[in-house]
């Protein structure tokens, strides 16, 4: 990315401090060198030819300084350092400062430095030379006036060399500190080894150069040979480093170069943000090619490499010279785009990339479709360093793939691996490893010993003298064992009429939270069941400070008879700091890790044990639980369920697994193997979210299903939307023709309930009947509930759809 040298401009927001620092360095340099420079004109005629040879070489060499590629925040190699330090050793401070100032002026002109920067560079060298001169004065003095050099002389020279380097590098680091604030140290630290190698070598050549000058001025040009060696050493080192930052296949910058570029551009754009410039945004675009693996597998890696070269050439044409394009490895590329007004410009660049990759790539006459998914992260909104921007761009790219889109901008809600969610995942693992909040006391099926507290809650008689599962108004057992609990399919429409007065009374009494406008709030008098105490939390669970996992159960009601025929088990986690964790977020966090296996085991264990407790209390309900894609990809869940059913003595038909069409689509072969094993065990399979997938008819025809659940998105709107009502009726008829029972979830009001009855739906689930509740509360609810038949109500048809 071609940009102006940032060190030619005064940093915004730090003008006063930076200008003060520069003025202080210049003032110190004048103070140190003023007196030696005043006496220099009188000394010039007496200086030997060796001095003039060194001065000429210093100025000439700095006219072509070596600027390492890609090191815009480190010093270039200035050969004048060797000559001016040698002049300091041989002829004192004044001549050295004068020659250094001329050399700096020439190099500054050639490198297009700002005037203030050239002045600062000359001043920093003067300060370094002055500090080194003071160290030399601490020695015996007259180092090269004649005679042999002693150890004190060598020590003084070594101390002066270290002092020169420390002062010079310290002043440069101070300038960077004032310019970049807290981001200065990484640049200084990375540049230190290179500076020690290059500048240190030049300084150590100075004593050799002065020693040669004592013999003859003609020997001085010979120092150009070791100088050339230093030059070549620096060039080879930087060339190797440059090659290490290139991708060997495409010639593009690699990840290492991308890191350096983003780090530098973050510095520059931070300054623009401080100024309040509009073009202060930096975008990192992460590009992942689609279907590239198919090309490699079908045509070989050689063709895949040629495809990458062609794609990189197309991307170079899109990016141009302003932005940077890098290949990260495999089929991943990245673009760094600076000086953007906002996310819209980043999207425009991404759209151009998508457009250029849409055209097929022709290799050996074979057109190959590539395509790409692109994730965008913006500085400073989505991160202020390379690692954060890279991770967020990666999150956005996978979000685009997940949504079958081409471009996505980072959004926090799509980041399933954020620090907050990782903490949530760690807490979830802790609460699962801690085990359930109460000890398991039931180890049998029907007839197993039931804890006294649960038995007291389940044996309470209702107002008719029957127990929880006694006969209903029609004389049938509400949940009696045996027999088919859903009626035979009747294709004819059911006529419904009559008053709702009795229905309202029953529903109001069954659910105390329901109060209809205009209806009396009083409940029919009935004996209250004994209070059921809450489960006792173990001390170690409380100490864990991660809350407790509990199962809630929502009743499923047979529409034709009003009987409670089953429940759906729903996972709940009350976190001590976060409150009730959203179930969808809980599953998203767990599903991408091995914690999902622990969570599934916990749910299976809790639900099967609860079924055993209910059986011992005479409650015969079917419980449905949801399973994830990861659960279905292995046969472990089938083994776990078979083991738990046997251990608790629960009949397999009492348990039902709900799977989504999305889970089926993920890997149909492995999923079919798992659910076939469950079917052979006797566990029923329900197809959840029916109508929202992509291959429903195929699933209904081929899979061993017992039930379909109409998605709530259709049921919620069927009372007001003719299209939704038509879709629900069609799904009910289709499932009925295939001999499957139909459960409608999301039944929120009476009108929807009546319409479902008229359409021939088997079971309703939703807040119209009851909300999800813990197992103990469900027992209490069952003692109050009485079956209700939808025997009346004129509103059973959805509004007619206008003619299109």
PDB file of N, CA and C in Angstrom, residues 86 90 95 120 187 238 292 378 481 497 502 570 634 767:
ATOM      1  N   UNK A  86      34.604   8.266  13.278  1.00  0.00           N
ATOM      2  CA  UNK A  86      36.069   8.231  13.151  1.00  0.00           C
ATOM      3  C   UNK A  86      36.660   9.640  13.265  1.00  0.00           C
ATOM      4  N   UNK A  90      39.389  11.034  15.966  1.00  0.00           N
ATOM      5  CA  UNK A  90      40.678  11.573  15.514  1.00  0.00           C
ATOM      6  C   UNK A  90      40.839  13.064  15.669  1.00  0.00           C
ATOM      7  N   UNK A  95      34.626  19.175  14.196  1.00  0.00           N
ATOM      8  CA  UNK A  95      34.633  18.650  12.829  1.00  0.00           C
ATOM      9  C   UNK A  95      33.610  17.526  12.608  1.00  0.00           C
ATOM     10  N   UNK A 120      15.925  17.840  13.071  1.00  0.00           N
ATOM     11  CA  UNK A 120      15.922  16.949  14.239  1.00  0.00           C
ATOM     12  C   UNK A 120      16.957  15.846  14.090  1.00  0.00           C
ATOM     13  N   UNK A 187       7.318  -1.360  17.673  1.00  0.00           N
ATOM     14  CA  UNK A 187       8.167  -0.950  16.553  1.00  0.00           C
ATOM     15  C   UNK A 187       9.617  -0.806  16.993  1.00  0.00           C
ATOM     16  N   UNK A 238      17.687  -8.133   4.559  1.00  0.00           N
ATOM     17  CA  UNK A 238      16.340  -7.608   4.306  1.00  0.00           C
ATOM     18  C   UNK A 238      15.680  -8.302   3.120  1.00  0.00           C
ATOM     19  N   UNK A 292     -13.429 -24.660  -3.757  1.00  0.00           N
ATOM     20  CA  UNK A 292     -12.042 -24.895  -4.168  1.00  0.00           C
ATOM     21  C   UNK A 292     -11.608 -26.325  -3.857  1.00  0.00           C
ATOM     22  N   UNK A 378     -13.890  -3.699  10.476  1.00  0.00           N
ATOM     23  CA  UNK A 378     -13.516  -2.300  10.302  1.00  0.00           C
ATOM     24  C   UNK A 378     -12.793  -1.771  11.533  1.00  0.00           C
ATOM     25  N   UNK A 481     -52.930 -45.702  30.673  1.00  0.00           N
ATOM     26  CA  UNK A 481     -51.979 -46.446  29.868  1.00  0.00           C
ATOM     27  C   UNK A 481     -52.717 -47.314  28.878  1.00  0.00           C
ATOM     28  N   UNK A 497     -69.892 -25.446  17.108  1.00  0.00           N
ATOM     29  CA  UNK A 497     -70.780 -24.357  17.463  1.00  0.00           C
ATOM     30  C   UNK A 497     -71.033 -24.428  18.962  1.00  0.00           C
ATOM     31  N   UNK A 502     -68.782 -22.376  29.360  1.00  0.00           N
ATOM     32  CA  UNK A 502     -68.209 -23.477  30.129  1.00  0.00           C
ATOM     33  C   UNK A 502     -66.705 -23.584  29.890  1.00  0.00           C
ATOM     34  N   UNK A 570     -37.875 -29.004  27.979  1.00  0.00           N
ATOM     35  CA  UNK A 570     -37.169 -27.801  27.552  1.00  0.00           C
ATOM     36  C   UNK A 570     -36.086 -27.469  28.564  1.00  0.00           C
ATOM     37  N   UNK A 634     -23.307 -39.390  15.591  1.00  0.00           N
ATOM     38  CA  UNK A 634     -22.714 -40.604  16.146  1.00  0.00           C
ATOM     39  C   UNK A 634     -23.833 -41.473  16.715  1.00  0.00           C
ATOM     40  N   UNK A 767     -48.977 -21.539  24.856  1.00  0.00           N
ATOM     41  CA  UNK A 767     -49.361 -20.814  26.059  1.00  0.00           C
ATOM     42  C   UNK A 767     -50.880 -20.745  26.243  1.00  0.00           C
TER      43      UNK A 767
END
